[in-house]
């Protein structure tokens, strides 16, 4: 994370001073669950111990295998500072009021009661039936960030002429349409009548597909061998293009991947797919081009806002004044 020296020094002092004090997560009686004990201030806005704990547990779940305990603690504090900066900005825009842990717990209880009541009344409930503290913290933060982005998009993040086009050009490969590819397939199944893999059938199928490959290498045509070895005794051909992209990704993912890497007129190696040994031949391939800026303008604008938002918050975090409550840390050692 992009943090200025003052915060990094503060974090360092905090960790050195606290040392094993972070064991309060498991042992401290002073930081009782319902108390709004302040761990630090960001531009006079408090970061509460219990608020930090929620962030710490999330960070530990993500990073416990590759980072030390001290590194996780620092990441949690840095993330807490960034979240607090976002809350401060949201408060300025009238999106939220000041955060307190007690109020957070009250909102959590009210939301879970609302969901329970809605379920009893047969109403739709989106998301979990009941939130725990960590999930509700992430849920409320996510909603806050969405509303803050919307507010900033209306005045601060207004793209200048040509900016969206510039971003579109820099990310254009993301907006490439699926090529139109005509494919022929040889498929030799090893699934029995009970819809199970049959090892005897699999061995026979392996021998047959190896024969196919040998005969192809000797110059026999793919179409002729498809008629001979396909169960239908037909040349199985199909087209994959933009209109079938979703189906191809879900149903023919392995075939699509192979076909995209083949030149027209060439065939694949043997591969297992859908309970069968397969080989495919790419008959024809045409580029479908790219979605135009107008077609993806909504997505491009959302990406533009996301990038501007992160840069904006980096600047706000860098400028923030962070004060660590060392007396609270000291008490946590007790």
Tab-separated table of C-alpha atoms in Angstrom:
chain	number	residue	atom	x	y	z
A	1	UNK	CA	0.000	0.000	0.000
A	2	UNK	CA	1.094	3.541	-0.751
A	3	UNK	CA	1.670	5.089	2.709
A	4	UNK	CA	3.656	8.140	3.692
A	5	UNK	CA	6.672	8.055	6.012
A	6	UNK	CA	4.811	9.441	8.994
A	7	UNK	CA	2.383	6.527	9.012
A	8	UNK	CA	5.072	3.929	8.405
A	9	UNK	CA	7.097	5.288	11.321
A	10	UNK	CA	3.986	5.310	13.457
A	11	UNK	CA	3.222	1.723	12.584
A	12	UNK	CA	6.811	0.711	13.310
A	13	UNK	CA	6.752	2.375	16.745
A	14	UNK	CA	3.383	0.825	17.405
A	15	UNK	CA	4.607	-2.666	16.630
A	16	UNK	CA	7.873	-2.308	18.539
A	17	UNK	CA	6.094	-0.797	21.537
A	18	UNK	CA	3.274	-3.292	21.446
A	19	UNK	CA	5.260	-6.410	20.633
A	20	UNK	CA	3.247	-9.334	21.906
A	21	UNK	CA	0.475	-6.950	22.878
A	22	UNK	CA	-1.459	-8.051	19.831
A	23	UNK	CA	-2.177	-11.197	21.789
A	24	UNK	CA	-5.079	-9.147	23.104
A	25	UNK	CA	-6.994	-10.762	20.266
A	26	UNK	CA	-7.118	-13.846	22.441
A	27	UNK	CA	-6.447	-12.721	26.011
A	28	UNK	CA	-7.190	-9.068	26.814
A	29	UNK	CA	-10.117	-8.364	29.094
A	30	UNK	CA	-9.729	-4.596	28.815
A	31	UNK	CA	-10.858	-4.475	25.166
A	32	UNK	CA	-14.276	-5.954	25.912
A	33	UNK	CA	-16.429	-6.718	22.895
A	34	UNK	CA	-18.965	-3.943	23.465
A	35	UNK	CA	-16.492	-1.151	24.328
A	36	UNK	CA	-15.526	1.535	21.820
A	37	UNK	CA	-11.825	1.493	22.678
A	38	UNK	CA	-9.868	3.702	20.265
A	39	UNK	CA	-6.677	2.243	18.835
A	40	UNK	CA	-5.743	5.157	16.564
A	41	UNK	CA	-7.037	8.350	15.012
A	42	UNK	CA	-7.030	9.279	11.328
A	43	UNK	CA	-7.606	13.018	10.918
A	44	UNK	CA	-9.300	12.932	14.330
A	45	UNK	CA	-11.617	10.087	13.313
A	46	UNK	CA	-11.201	6.998	15.520
A	47	UNK	CA	-10.196	3.475	14.542
A	48	UNK	CA	-11.662	1.242	17.217
A	49	UNK	CA	-9.915	-1.831	18.593
A	50	UNK	CA	-12.827	-4.073	17.645
A	51	UNK	CA	-12.994	-2.530	14.197
A	52	UNK	CA	-9.291	-3.270	13.730
A	53	UNK	CA	-9.850	-6.844	14.925
A	54	UNK	CA	-12.335	-7.485	12.113
A	55	UNK	CA	-9.779	-6.295	9.565
A	56	UNK	CA	-6.957	-8.208	11.221
A	57	UNK	CA	-8.831	-11.526	11.113
A	58	UNK	CA	-9.569	-11.042	7.403
A	59	UNK	CA	-5.927	-10.197	6.687
A	60	UNK	CA	-4.725	-13.171	8.689
A	61	UNK	CA	-6.998	-15.526	6.756
A	62	UNK	CA	-5.617	-14.196	3.466
A	63	UNK	CA	-1.916	-13.860	4.329
A	64	UNK	CA	-1.132	-16.262	7.193
A	65	UNK	CA	0.762	-18.699	4.968
A	66	UNK	CA	3.144	-16.200	3.341
A	67	UNK	CA	3.515	-13.362	5.865
A	68	UNK	CA	4.724	-13.093	9.456
A	69	UNK	CA	2.409	-12.109	12.286
A	70	UNK	CA	4.029	-8.663	12.484
A	71	UNK	CA	3.530	-8.117	8.746
A	72	UNK	CA	-0.129	-9.108	9.008
A	73	UNK	CA	-0.621	-6.725	11.934
A	74	UNK	CA	0.884	-3.875	9.942
A	75	UNK	CA	-1.221	-4.708	6.886
A	76	UNK	CA	-4.319	-4.688	9.083
A	77	UNK	CA	-3.464	-1.261	10.477
A	78	UNK	CA	-2.707	0.131	7.019
A	79	UNK	CA	-5.998	-1.274	5.707
A	80	UNK	CA	-7.818	0.180	8.706
A	81	UNK	CA	-6.350	3.602	7.908
A	82	UNK	CA	-7.431	3.330	4.257
A	83	UNK	CA	-10.935	2.265	5.263
A	84	UNK	CA	-11.145	5.138	7.729
A	85	UNK	CA	-10.101	7.603	5.019
A	86	UNK	CA	-12.927	6.256	2.852
A	87	UNK	CA	-15.375	6.574	5.740
A	88	UNK	CA	-14.249	10.182	6.260
A	89	UNK	CA	-14.895	10.932	2.586
A	90	UNK	CA	-18.274	9.189	2.759
A	91	UNK	CA	-19.160	11.263	5.808
A	92	UNK	CA	-18.287	14.470	3.918
A	93	UNK	CA	-20.691	13.431	1.160
A	94	UNK	CA	-23.488	12.639	3.610
A	95	UNK	CA	-23.380	8.915	2.885
A	96	UNK	CA	-22.670	7.776	6.455
A	97	UNK	CA	-22.464	9.235	9.924
A	98	UNK	CA	-19.508	8.762	12.261
A	99	UNK	CA	-18.601	5.085	12.727
A	100	UNK	CA	-18.752	3.558	16.194
A	101	UNK	CA	-18.455	-0.085	17.085
A	102	UNK	CA	-21.553	0.001	19.300
A	103	UNK	CA	-23.613	1.504	16.511
A	104	UNK	CA	-22.185	-1.060	14.096
A	105	UNK	CA	-23.282	-3.882	16.425
A	106	UNK	CA	-26.732	-2.325	16.693
A	107	UNK	CA	-27.052	-2.107	12.907
A	108	UNK	CA	-25.929	-5.725	12.595
A	109	UNK	CA	-28.576	-6.883	15.061
A	110	UNK	CA	-31.289	-4.846	13.336
A	111	UNK	CA	-30.327	-6.148	9.884
A	112	UNK	CA	-30.361	-9.775	11.023
A	113	UNK	CA	-33.746	-9.249	12.678
A	114	UNK	CA	-35.059	-7.661	9.473
A	115	UNK	CA	-33.871	-10.618	7.410
A	116	UNK	CA	-35.330	-13.141	9.830
A	117	UNK	CA	-38.689	-11.351	9.764
A	118	UNK	CA	-38.667	-11.128	5.958
A	119	UNK	CA	-38.048	-14.865	5.665
A	120	UNK	CA	-40.923	-15.635	8.035
A	121	UNK	CA	-43.181	-13.450	5.896
A	122	UNK	CA	-42.136	-15.302	2.743
A	123	UNK	CA	-40.255	-12.324	1.316
A	124	UNK	CA	-37.083	-12.576	-0.761
A	125	UNK	CA	-33.811	-12.095	1.097
A	126	UNK	CA	-30.699	-11.479	-0.958
A	127	UNK	CA	-27.368	-12.641	0.403
A	128	UNK	CA	-26.971	-14.543	3.664
A	129	UNK	CA	-29.880	-15.253	5.960
A	130	UNK	CA	-27.828	-13.915	8.850
A	131	UNK	CA	-24.592	-11.881	8.908
A	132	UNK	CA	-21.698	-12.380	11.280
A	133	UNK	CA	-19.661	-9.308	12.268
A	134	UNK	CA	-16.954	-9.752	9.654
A	135	UNK	CA	-19.367	-10.304	6.757
A	136	UNK	CA	-21.556	-7.378	7.804
A	137	UNK	CA	-18.530	-5.088	8.106
A	138	UNK	CA	-17.459	-5.997	4.548
A	139	UNK	CA	-21.067	-5.667	3.339
A	140	UNK	CA	-21.565	-2.177	4.781
A	141	UNK	CA	-18.123	-1.051	3.612
A	142	UNK	CA	-18.828	-2.312	0.088
A	143	UNK	CA	-22.112	-0.407	-0.032
A	144	UNK	CA	-20.392	2.716	1.281
A	145	UNK	CA	-17.682	2.522	-1.389
A	146	UNK	CA	-20.282	2.031	-4.152
A	147	UNK	CA	-22.200	5.124	-3.031
A	148	UNK	CA	-19.010	7.130	-2.601
A	149	UNK	CA	-17.855	6.243	-6.115
A	150	UNK	CA	-21.230	7.344	-7.455
A	151	UNK	CA	-20.973	10.655	-5.596
A	152	UNK	CA	-17.410	11.306	-6.775
A	153	UNK	CA	-18.260	10.248	-10.330
A	154	UNK	CA	-20.760	13.088	-10.477
A	155	UNK	CA	-18.252	15.843	-9.769
A	156	UNK	CA	-14.643	14.720	-9.177
A	157	UNK	CA	-14.225	11.862	-11.669
A	158	UNK	CA	-15.667	13.459	-14.803
A	159	UNK	CA	-13.573	12.221	-17.767
A	160	UNK	CA	-12.066	14.870	-20.001
A	161	UNK	CA	-12.543	14.662	-23.763
A	162	UNK	CA	-10.754	11.638	-25.157
A	163	UNK	CA	-9.945	10.000	-21.796
A	164	UNK	CA	-12.395	7.113	-22.209
A	165	UNK	CA	-11.148	6.464	-25.736
A	166	UNK	CA	-7.559	6.449	-24.462
A	167	UNK	CA	-8.460	3.945	-21.746
A	168	UNK	CA	-10.370	1.829	-24.270
A	169	UNK	CA	-7.357	1.690	-26.588
A	170	UNK	CA	-5.022	0.716	-23.733
A	171	UNK	CA	-7.353	-2.144	-22.697
A	172	UNK	CA	-8.619	-3.024	-26.180
A	173	UNK	CA	-7.506	-6.658	-26.054
A	174	UNK	CA	-10.058	-7.220	-23.283
A	175	UNK	CA	-12.802	-6.315	-25.745
A	176	UNK	CA	-11.866	-8.695	-28.530
A	177	UNK	CA	-14.791	-10.706	-29.803
A	178	UNK	CA	-14.555	-14.476	-30.027
A	179	UNK	CA	-13.146	-15.633	-33.335
A	180	UNK	CA	-15.447	-17.557	-35.649
A	181	UNK	CA	-14.000	-21.069	-35.773
A	182	UNK	CA	-15.395	-24.012	-37.717
A	183	UNK	CA	-14.316	-27.303	-36.185
A	184	UNK	CA	-14.530	-30.984	-37.084
A	185	UNK	CA	-14.373	-33.542	-34.271
A	186	UNK	CA	-13.540	-37.202	-33.808
A	187	UNK	CA	-14.894	-38.451	-30.488
A	188	UNK	CA	-14.535	-41.999	-29.146
A	189	UNK	CA	-16.491	-42.467	-25.919
A	190	UNK	CA	-15.626	-44.723	-22.991
A	191	UNK	CA	-18.899	-44.210	-21.094
A	192	UNK	CA	-21.094	-47.299	-20.624
A	193	UNK	CA	-24.904	-47.615	-20.588
A	194	UNK	CA	-24.972	-46.724	-16.889
A	195	UNK	CA	-23.277	-43.417	-17.723
A	196	UNK	CA	-20.083	-44.482	-15.933
A	197	UNK	CA	-16.479	-44.641	-17.105
A	198	UNK	CA	-15.788	-48.211	-18.235
A	199	UNK	CA	-12.102	-49.107	-18.016
A	200	UNK	CA	-12.385	-51.770	-20.759
A	201	UNK	CA	-14.137	-49.284	-23.041
A	202	UNK	CA	-11.512	-46.692	-22.164
A	203	UNK	CA	-8.692	-49.027	-23.171
A	204	UNK	CA	-10.459	-49.811	-26.474
A	205	UNK	CA	-11.110	-46.114	-27.069
A	206	UNK	CA	-7.443	-45.300	-26.405
A	207	UNK	CA	-6.345	-47.889	-28.948
A	208	UNK	CA	-8.792	-46.543	-31.537
A	209	UNK	CA	-7.799	-42.887	-31.097
A	210	UNK	CA	-4.128	-43.889	-31.399
A	211	UNK	CA	-5.030	-45.614	-34.673
A	212	UNK	CA	-6.713	-42.384	-35.809
A	213	UNK	CA	-3.625	-40.350	-35.035
A	214	UNK	CA	-1.354	-42.857	-36.818
A	215	UNK	CA	-3.516	-42.855	-39.945
A	216	UNK	CA	-3.734	-39.046	-39.953
A	217	UNK	CA	0.055	-38.887	-39.804
A	218	UNK	CA	0.150	-41.260	-42.763
A	219	UNK	CA	-1.923	-38.820	-44.802
A	220	UNK	CA	-5.509	-40.081	-44.528
A	221	UNK	CA	-8.182	-37.393	-44.377
A	222	UNK	CA	-9.763	-36.247	-41.141
A	223	UNK	CA	-13.251	-36.399	-42.691
A	224	UNK	CA	-12.809	-40.026	-43.768
A	225	UNK	CA	-11.621	-41.084	-40.308
A	226	UNK	CA	-14.416	-39.096	-38.634
A	227	UNK	CA	-17.007	-41.117	-40.610
A	228	UNK	CA	-15.268	-44.340	-39.650
A	229	UNK	CA	-14.702	-43.735	-35.938
A	230	UNK	CA	-17.473	-41.385	-34.784
A	231	UNK	CA	-20.404	-43.205	-33.225
A	232	UNK	CA	-22.758	-41.367	-35.600
A	233	UNK	CA	-20.636	-42.439	-38.593
A	234	UNK	CA	-20.829	-38.827	-39.706
A	235	UNK	CA	-18.412	-35.920	-40.029
A	236	UNK	CA	-19.210	-33.954	-36.880
A	237	UNK	CA	-18.784	-30.227	-37.575
A	238	UNK	CA	-19.842	-27.154	-35.623
A	239	UNK	CA	-19.107	-23.440	-35.468
A	240	UNK	CA	-17.982	-21.524	-32.412
A	241	UNK	CA	-18.395	-17.748	-32.549
A	242	UNK	CA	-19.560	-14.750	-30.527
A	243	UNK	CA	-23.151	-16.012	-30.434
A	244	UNK	CA	-22.078	-19.326	-28.867
A	245	UNK	CA	-19.295	-17.927	-26.646
A	246	UNK	CA	-21.079	-18.522	-23.338
A	247	UNK	CA	-22.071	-22.071	-24.249
A	248	UNK	CA	-18.590	-22.784	-25.583
A	249	UNK	CA	-16.978	-21.561	-22.355
A	250	UNK	CA	-19.245	-23.768	-20.258
A	251	UNK	CA	-19.792	-26.860	-22.394
A	252	UNK	CA	-16.918	-26.961	-24.873
A	253	UNK	CA	-14.162	-25.238	-22.911
A	254	UNK	CA	-11.485	-27.824	-23.745
A	255	UNK	CA	-12.419	-27.887	-27.433
A	256	UNK	CA	-12.498	-24.096	-27.643
A	257	UNK	CA	-9.044	-23.832	-26.064
A	258	UNK	CA	-7.581	-26.363	-28.502
A	259	UNK	CA	-9.276	-24.785	-31.531
A	260	UNK	CA	-8.071	-21.281	-30.700
A	261	UNK	CA	-4.476	-22.523	-30.811
A	262	UNK	CA	-4.774	-24.366	-34.122
A	263	UNK	CA	-4.158	-22.930	-37.564
A	264	UNK	CA	-6.836	-23.617	-40.190
A	265	UNK	CA	-6.358	-27.039	-41.744
A	266	UNK	CA	-4.431	-28.490	-38.787
A	267	UNK	CA	-5.566	-30.960	-36.136
A	268	UNK	CA	-4.972	-31.296	-32.401
A	269	UNK	CA	-3.236	-33.856	-30.290
A	270	UNK	CA	-5.368	-36.478	-28.521
A	271	UNK	CA	-7.166	-35.135	-25.434
A	272	UNK	CA	-9.748	-36.384	-22.956
A	273	UNK	CA	-13.022	-34.495	-22.793
A	274	UNK	CA	-16.615	-35.318	-21.901
A	275	UNK	CA	-15.952	-38.999	-21.202
A	276	UNK	CA	-14.202	-39.597	-24.503
A	277	UNK	CA	-10.904	-39.412	-26.346
A	278	UNK	CA	-10.986	-36.567	-28.840
A	279	UNK	CA	-9.165	-35.042	-31.753
A	280	UNK	CA	-10.324	-31.908	-33.557
A	281	UNK	CA	-9.459	-30.185	-36.797
A	282	UNK	CA	-9.840	-26.461	-37.355
A	283	UNK	CA	-11.448	-26.103	-40.767
A	284	UNK	CA	-11.814	-22.335	-40.843
A	285	UNK	CA	-10.994	-19.419	-38.570
A	286	UNK	CA	-12.046	-15.765	-38.940
A	287	UNK	CA	-11.391	-12.823	-36.674
A	288	UNK	CA	-14.573	-11.152	-35.430
A	289	UNK	CA	-12.799	-7.931	-34.481
A	290	UNK	CA	-13.470	-5.888	-31.357
A	291	UNK	CA	-16.419	-4.399	-29.548
A	292	UNK	CA	-16.577	-0.687	-30.287
A	293	UNK	CA	-16.109	1.962	-27.623
A	294	UNK	CA	-19.826	2.736	-27.755
A	295	UNK	CA	-20.659	-0.933	-27.145
A	296	UNK	CA	-18.499	-1.120	-24.013
A	297	UNK	CA	-18.721	2.507	-22.881
A	298	UNK	CA	-20.509	1.657	-19.617
A	299	UNK	CA	-17.795	-0.838	-18.663
A	300	UNK	CA	-15.009	1.525	-19.734
A	301	UNK	CA	-16.469	4.345	-17.663
A	302	UNK	CA	-16.763	2.044	-14.637
A	303	UNK	CA	-13.109	1.037	-15.083
A	304	UNK	CA	-12.141	4.712	-15.414
A	305	UNK	CA	-13.965	5.544	-12.161
A	306	UNK	CA	-12.332	2.596	-10.354
A	307	UNK	CA	-8.843	3.704	-11.402
A	308	UNK	CA	-9.499	7.339	-10.489
A	309	UNK	CA	-10.992	6.273	-7.161
A	310	UNK	CA	-7.946	4.221	-6.168
A	311	UNK	CA	-5.551	7.039	-7.124
A	312	UNK	CA	-7.720	9.546	-5.247
A	313	UNK	CA	-7.694	7.399	-2.107
A	314	UNK	CA	-3.923	6.882	-2.386
A	315	UNK	CA	-3.505	10.661	-2.211
A	316	UNK	CA	-5.913	10.967	0.714
A	317	UNK	CA	-4.133	8.213	2.644
A	318	UNK	CA	-0.771	9.830	1.969
A	319	UNK	CA	-2.055	13.151	3.307
A	320	UNK	CA	-3.809	11.684	6.365
A	321	UNK	CA	-2.618	12.441	9.898
A	322	UNK	CA	-2.400	9.196	11.877
A	323	UNK	CA	-2.049	9.080	15.658
A	324	UNK	CA	-1.515	5.793	17.518
A	325	UNK	CA	-2.953	5.497	21.047
A	326	UNK	CA	0.084	4.042	22.823
A	327	UNK	CA	-1.664	4.045	26.194
A	328	UNK	CA	-4.278	1.665	24.776
A	329	UNK	CA	-1.527	-0.570	23.466
A	330	UNK	CA	0.157	-0.514	26.865
A	331	UNK	CA	-3.070	-1.569	28.577
A	332	UNK	CA	-3.479	-4.390	26.149
A	333	UNK	CA	-0.258	-5.896	27.477
A	334	UNK	CA	-1.741	-6.281	30.906
